[in-house]
XYZ file of C-alpha atoms in Angstrom:
280
model
C 65.006 23.873 303.656
C 66.924 27.092 302.952
C 70.229 25.219 303.105
C 68.891 22.636 300.665
C 67.804 25.377 298.232
C 71.234 26.992 298.496
C 72.890 23.661 297.675
C 70.637 23.193 294.631
C 71.373 26.731 293.422
C 75.104 26.157 293.869
C 74.923 22.929 291.836
C 73.004 24.687 289.035
C 75.523 27.538 288.889
C 78.409 25.075 288.796
C 76.759 23.135 285.967
C 76.149 26.344 284.060
C 79.802 27.358 284.296
C 80.893 23.863 283.319
C 78.578 23.983 280.327
C 80.013 27.328 279.216
C 83.540 26.023 279.654
C 82.735 22.894 277.647
C 81.111 24.994 274.922
C 84.249 27.153 274.686
C 86.489 24.100 274.469
C 84.193 22.548 271.892
C 84.314 25.708 269.785
C 88.108 25.722 269.864
C 88.140 22.043 268.915
C 85.597 22.392 266.106
C 87.462 25.208 264.380
C 90.315 22.761 263.768
C 88.127 20.129 262.090
C 89.772 19.055 258.831
C 93.013 20.826 259.750
C 96.393 19.480 260.854
C 99.113 21.464 262.599
C 102.304 21.683 260.542
C 104.360 24.215 262.491
C 104.520 25.893 265.892
C 106.633 28.942 266.725
C 107.230 30.531 270.141
C 107.837 34.285 270.071
C 108.216 35.957 273.473
C 105.102 35.102 275.451
C 103.120 34.058 272.365
C 102.869 30.747 270.556
C 101.810 30.748 266.905
C 100.230 27.518 265.650
C 100.002 26.934 261.880
C 97.439 24.587 260.301
C 96.438 23.425 256.832
C 94.058 20.794 255.409
C 96.976 18.611 254.284
C 99.160 19.209 257.356
C 102.069 20.592 255.330
C 103.024 23.199 252.785
C 103.927 22.334 249.217
C 104.582 23.867 245.830
C 101.361 25.372 244.467
C 98.265 26.729 246.224
C 98.166 26.459 250.029
C 95.231 27.292 252.291
C 96.825 28.337 255.599
C 95.293 29.044 258.989
C 96.957 29.966 262.264
C 96.164 31.160 265.763
C 98.152 33.115 268.351
C 98.163 32.048 271.990
C 99.126 34.183 274.967
C 101.316 31.790 276.956
C 100.772 33.695 280.195
C 96.970 33.461 280.128
C 96.710 30.353 277.912
C 94.090 32.255 275.884
C 94.006 32.774 272.125
C 94.247 36.332 270.808
C 91.355 37.335 268.567
C 92.076 40.996 267.788
C 95.600 41.002 266.361
C 96.431 42.922 263.180
C 98.491 40.609 260.969
C 100.421 40.882 257.699
C 102.657 38.283 256.059
C 105.270 38.130 253.312
C 106.623 34.852 251.934
C 110.072 35.075 250.320
C 112.078 32.683 248.185
C 115.814 33.155 248.695
C 117.557 32.126 245.470
C 121.273 32.196 244.785
C 121.056 35.452 242.800
C 117.795 37.075 243.932
C 114.912 37.117 246.386
C 111.268 37.147 245.325
C 107.808 36.598 246.756
C 104.729 34.890 245.316
C 100.947 35.301 245.018
C 99.269 35.605 248.405
C 96.092 36.853 250.019
C 95.733 39.265 252.882
C 95.458 37.718 256.345
C 91.902 37.920 257.655
C 90.321 36.931 260.949
C 87.814 34.094 260.725
C 84.251 35.216 261.460
C 84.148 33.058 264.587
C 86.733 31.337 266.737
C 90.428 32.085 267.060
C 91.834 31.434 263.591
C 93.437 33.843 261.138
C 93.505 32.653 257.548
C 94.729 33.260 254.014
C 96.412 31.554 251.078
C 99.912 31.495 249.604
C 100.853 30.164 246.151
C 104.446 28.919 246.052
C 105.311 28.901 242.352
C 108.532 26.991 242.910
C 109.815 24.442 245.384
C 112.782 24.661 247.704
C 116.029 22.875 246.877
C 119.391 22.279 248.545
C 120.552 25.895 248.219
C 117.330 27.907 247.733
C 114.665 28.200 250.398
C 111.447 29.919 251.513
C 110.697 31.783 254.699
C 107.658 33.674 255.968
C 107.851 37.114 257.555
C 104.975 37.600 259.987
C 104.261 41.110 261.269
C 101.515 41.471 263.858
C 100.265 43.968 266.402
C 98.574 43.118 269.715
C 97.188 45.975 271.809
C 99.518 48.405 270.042
C 102.614 46.274 270.621
C 104.406 45.413 267.356
C 105.943 42.008 266.659
C 107.936 40.761 263.679
C 109.498 37.384 263.073
C 110.964 35.456 260.166
C 109.842 31.826 260.096
C 111.690 29.167 258.049
C 109.193 27.010 256.134
C 109.453 23.813 254.094
C 108.025 23.929 250.563
C 108.764 20.611 248.815
C 107.957 19.926 245.169
C 104.686 18.260 244.211
C 104.655 15.013 242.265
C 102.246 16.454 239.683
C 102.197 19.881 238.056
C 99.702 22.070 239.904
C 101.247 25.492 239.308
C 103.050 27.224 236.443
C 105.001 30.463 236.220
C 105.516 31.647 232.636
C 106.002 34.598 230.326
C 102.956 35.201 228.149
C 103.048 36.331 224.536
C 102.120 39.794 225.877
C 105.418 39.951 227.828
C 103.586 39.636 231.152
C 104.803 37.023 233.637
C 101.903 34.994 235.017
C 101.361 32.444 237.775
C 98.455 30.035 237.339
C 97.546 27.533 240.060
C 95.236 24.545 240.374
C 93.064 24.775 243.511
C 90.131 22.328 243.232
C 89.110 19.564 243.116
C 91.462 18.352 245.814
C 89.821 14.908 245.649
C 88.825 14.333 241.996
C 86.078 11.844 241.206
C 84.730 10.098 238.146
C 82.065 12.372 236.707
C 81.692 16.134 236.762
C 83.980 18.080 239.103
C 83.943 21.744 240.094
C 87.226 23.219 238.858
C 88.839 26.195 240.623
C 91.904 28.002 239.285
C 93.797 31.142 240.360
C 95.654 33.540 238.041
C 98.100 36.278 239.059
C 100.689 38.435 237.302
C 104.102 39.480 238.537
C 103.967 43.257 238.915
C 107.391 43.249 240.548
C 109.473 40.754 242.540
C 107.298 41.176 245.634
C 103.864 41.987 244.177
C 101.516 39.538 242.449
C 97.999 40.949 241.914
C 95.145 38.747 240.689
C 94.233 38.848 236.996
C 90.669 39.842 236.124
C 88.313 38.970 233.248
C 90.437 36.290 231.596
C 89.282 32.817 230.511
C 91.002 29.497 231.214
C 90.201 27.098 228.386
C 90.505 23.461 229.451
C 90.906 20.218 227.518
C 91.539 17.221 229.819
C 93.205 14.228 228.139
C 94.362 10.734 229.116
C 97.712 10.189 227.357
C 97.745 6.470 228.219
C 94.322 5.928 226.639
C 94.846 7.301 223.153
C 94.815 10.873 224.474
C 91.025 10.800 224.651
C 89.175 13.745 226.127
C 85.861 13.944 227.990
C 82.463 15.549 227.355
C 80.776 18.651 228.772
C 83.831 20.432 230.157
C 83.246 24.122 230.928
C 86.024 26.706 230.626
C 86.895 28.518 233.862
C 85.549 32.061 234.256
C 86.157 34.527 237.068
C 83.599 34.782 239.851
C 82.770 37.847 241.909
C 82.832 35.885 245.161
C 86.603 35.460 245.616
C 88.014 36.407 242.171
C 89.065 32.824 241.457
C 88.150 31.135 238.172
C 85.469 28.435 238.211
C 84.697 25.825 235.560
C 83.583 22.223 235.152
C 86.021 19.337 234.767
C 84.672 16.078 233.355
C 86.646 12.946 234.247
C 85.321 9.742 232.707
C 87.590 7.247 234.490
C 90.299 6.973 237.135
C 93.946 7.327 236.202
C 96.377 9.995 235.054
C 94.921 13.092 233.383
C 96.690 16.028 231.782
C 94.470 19.118 231.895
C 95.634 21.078 228.864
C 95.133 24.817 229.236
C 94.920 27.938 227.138
C 94.995 31.294 228.871
C 92.879 33.867 227.049
C 93.066 37.518 228.058
C 90.222 40.026 228.321
C 90.706 40.984 224.647
C 90.197 37.393 223.476
C 93.880 36.766 222.724
C 95.557 33.511 223.751
C 98.661 34.521 225.725
C 99.804 30.969 226.524
C 98.869 27.420 225.545
C 97.843 25.565 222.405
C 94.650 23.938 221.183
C 94.818 20.142 221.063
C 94.608 18.720 217.526
C 95.675 15.545 215.739
C 99.161 17.013 215.354
C 99.317 18.894 218.701
C 98.843 16.296 221.440
C 99.573 18.496 224.449
C 99.615 22.149 225.424
C 102.686 23.918 226.768
C 100.450 25.001 229.673
C 98.809 22.252 231.723
C 97.963 20.767 235.107
C 98.277 17.095 236.100
C 96.049 14.979 238.318
C 95.900 11.275 239.092
C 93.294 9.476 241.179
């Protein structure tokens, strides 16, 4: 009887450990839902895995996540201190772009942030990403070549405003537009210097979506994008009445009410000099 009880206890303990192991594996699997790996880098005894919703980087706004694996233990590191710096190497200069800080996800193994590439790579000019991280007091630094191809539609603009400030404005959402009302998300930054691009506060992004192929008609009930306190992005409402190609004409208005870029659409002005493009 005692031997039988011992066997039962041993089975229960084994099942418990198996359950915990499965839960851990499930957690690691679930944190990658909706993400696709686009790059993997081995540095010493660590492997860094990069993920994004679209499985690649591209010109414009990019939501990026990554995790760091200890190759000796096959475990992911959850307490690293990480900083990054994207750089575009042009023929005559090097500059960075708007980016967030790297933060650790509340649960799981992922670190996350965003980078806004305001221009695409070409045959002679290219981007790389400097990643500096510390694990248990040990410092690491590596420069990672990255591919940033051009987008087919305009989703980001870098321009000099009438106030002599250079701005970057990027389209973020909707990533999958639909007929009807869409939540619009936009980011705005200024170039403080070649490596520093702080977010712009208290501006307004006026929007006027038009279909050039359909008499340049607009749509009803659009709402200009205003800054939110949640993440400092600009949120509005984008009304799309049918599928096809849309040009979202923009006017950027500063905190004093002055338009620093873009034109109002009239019978004689059919498009703004500042716009995004979508097609669905």
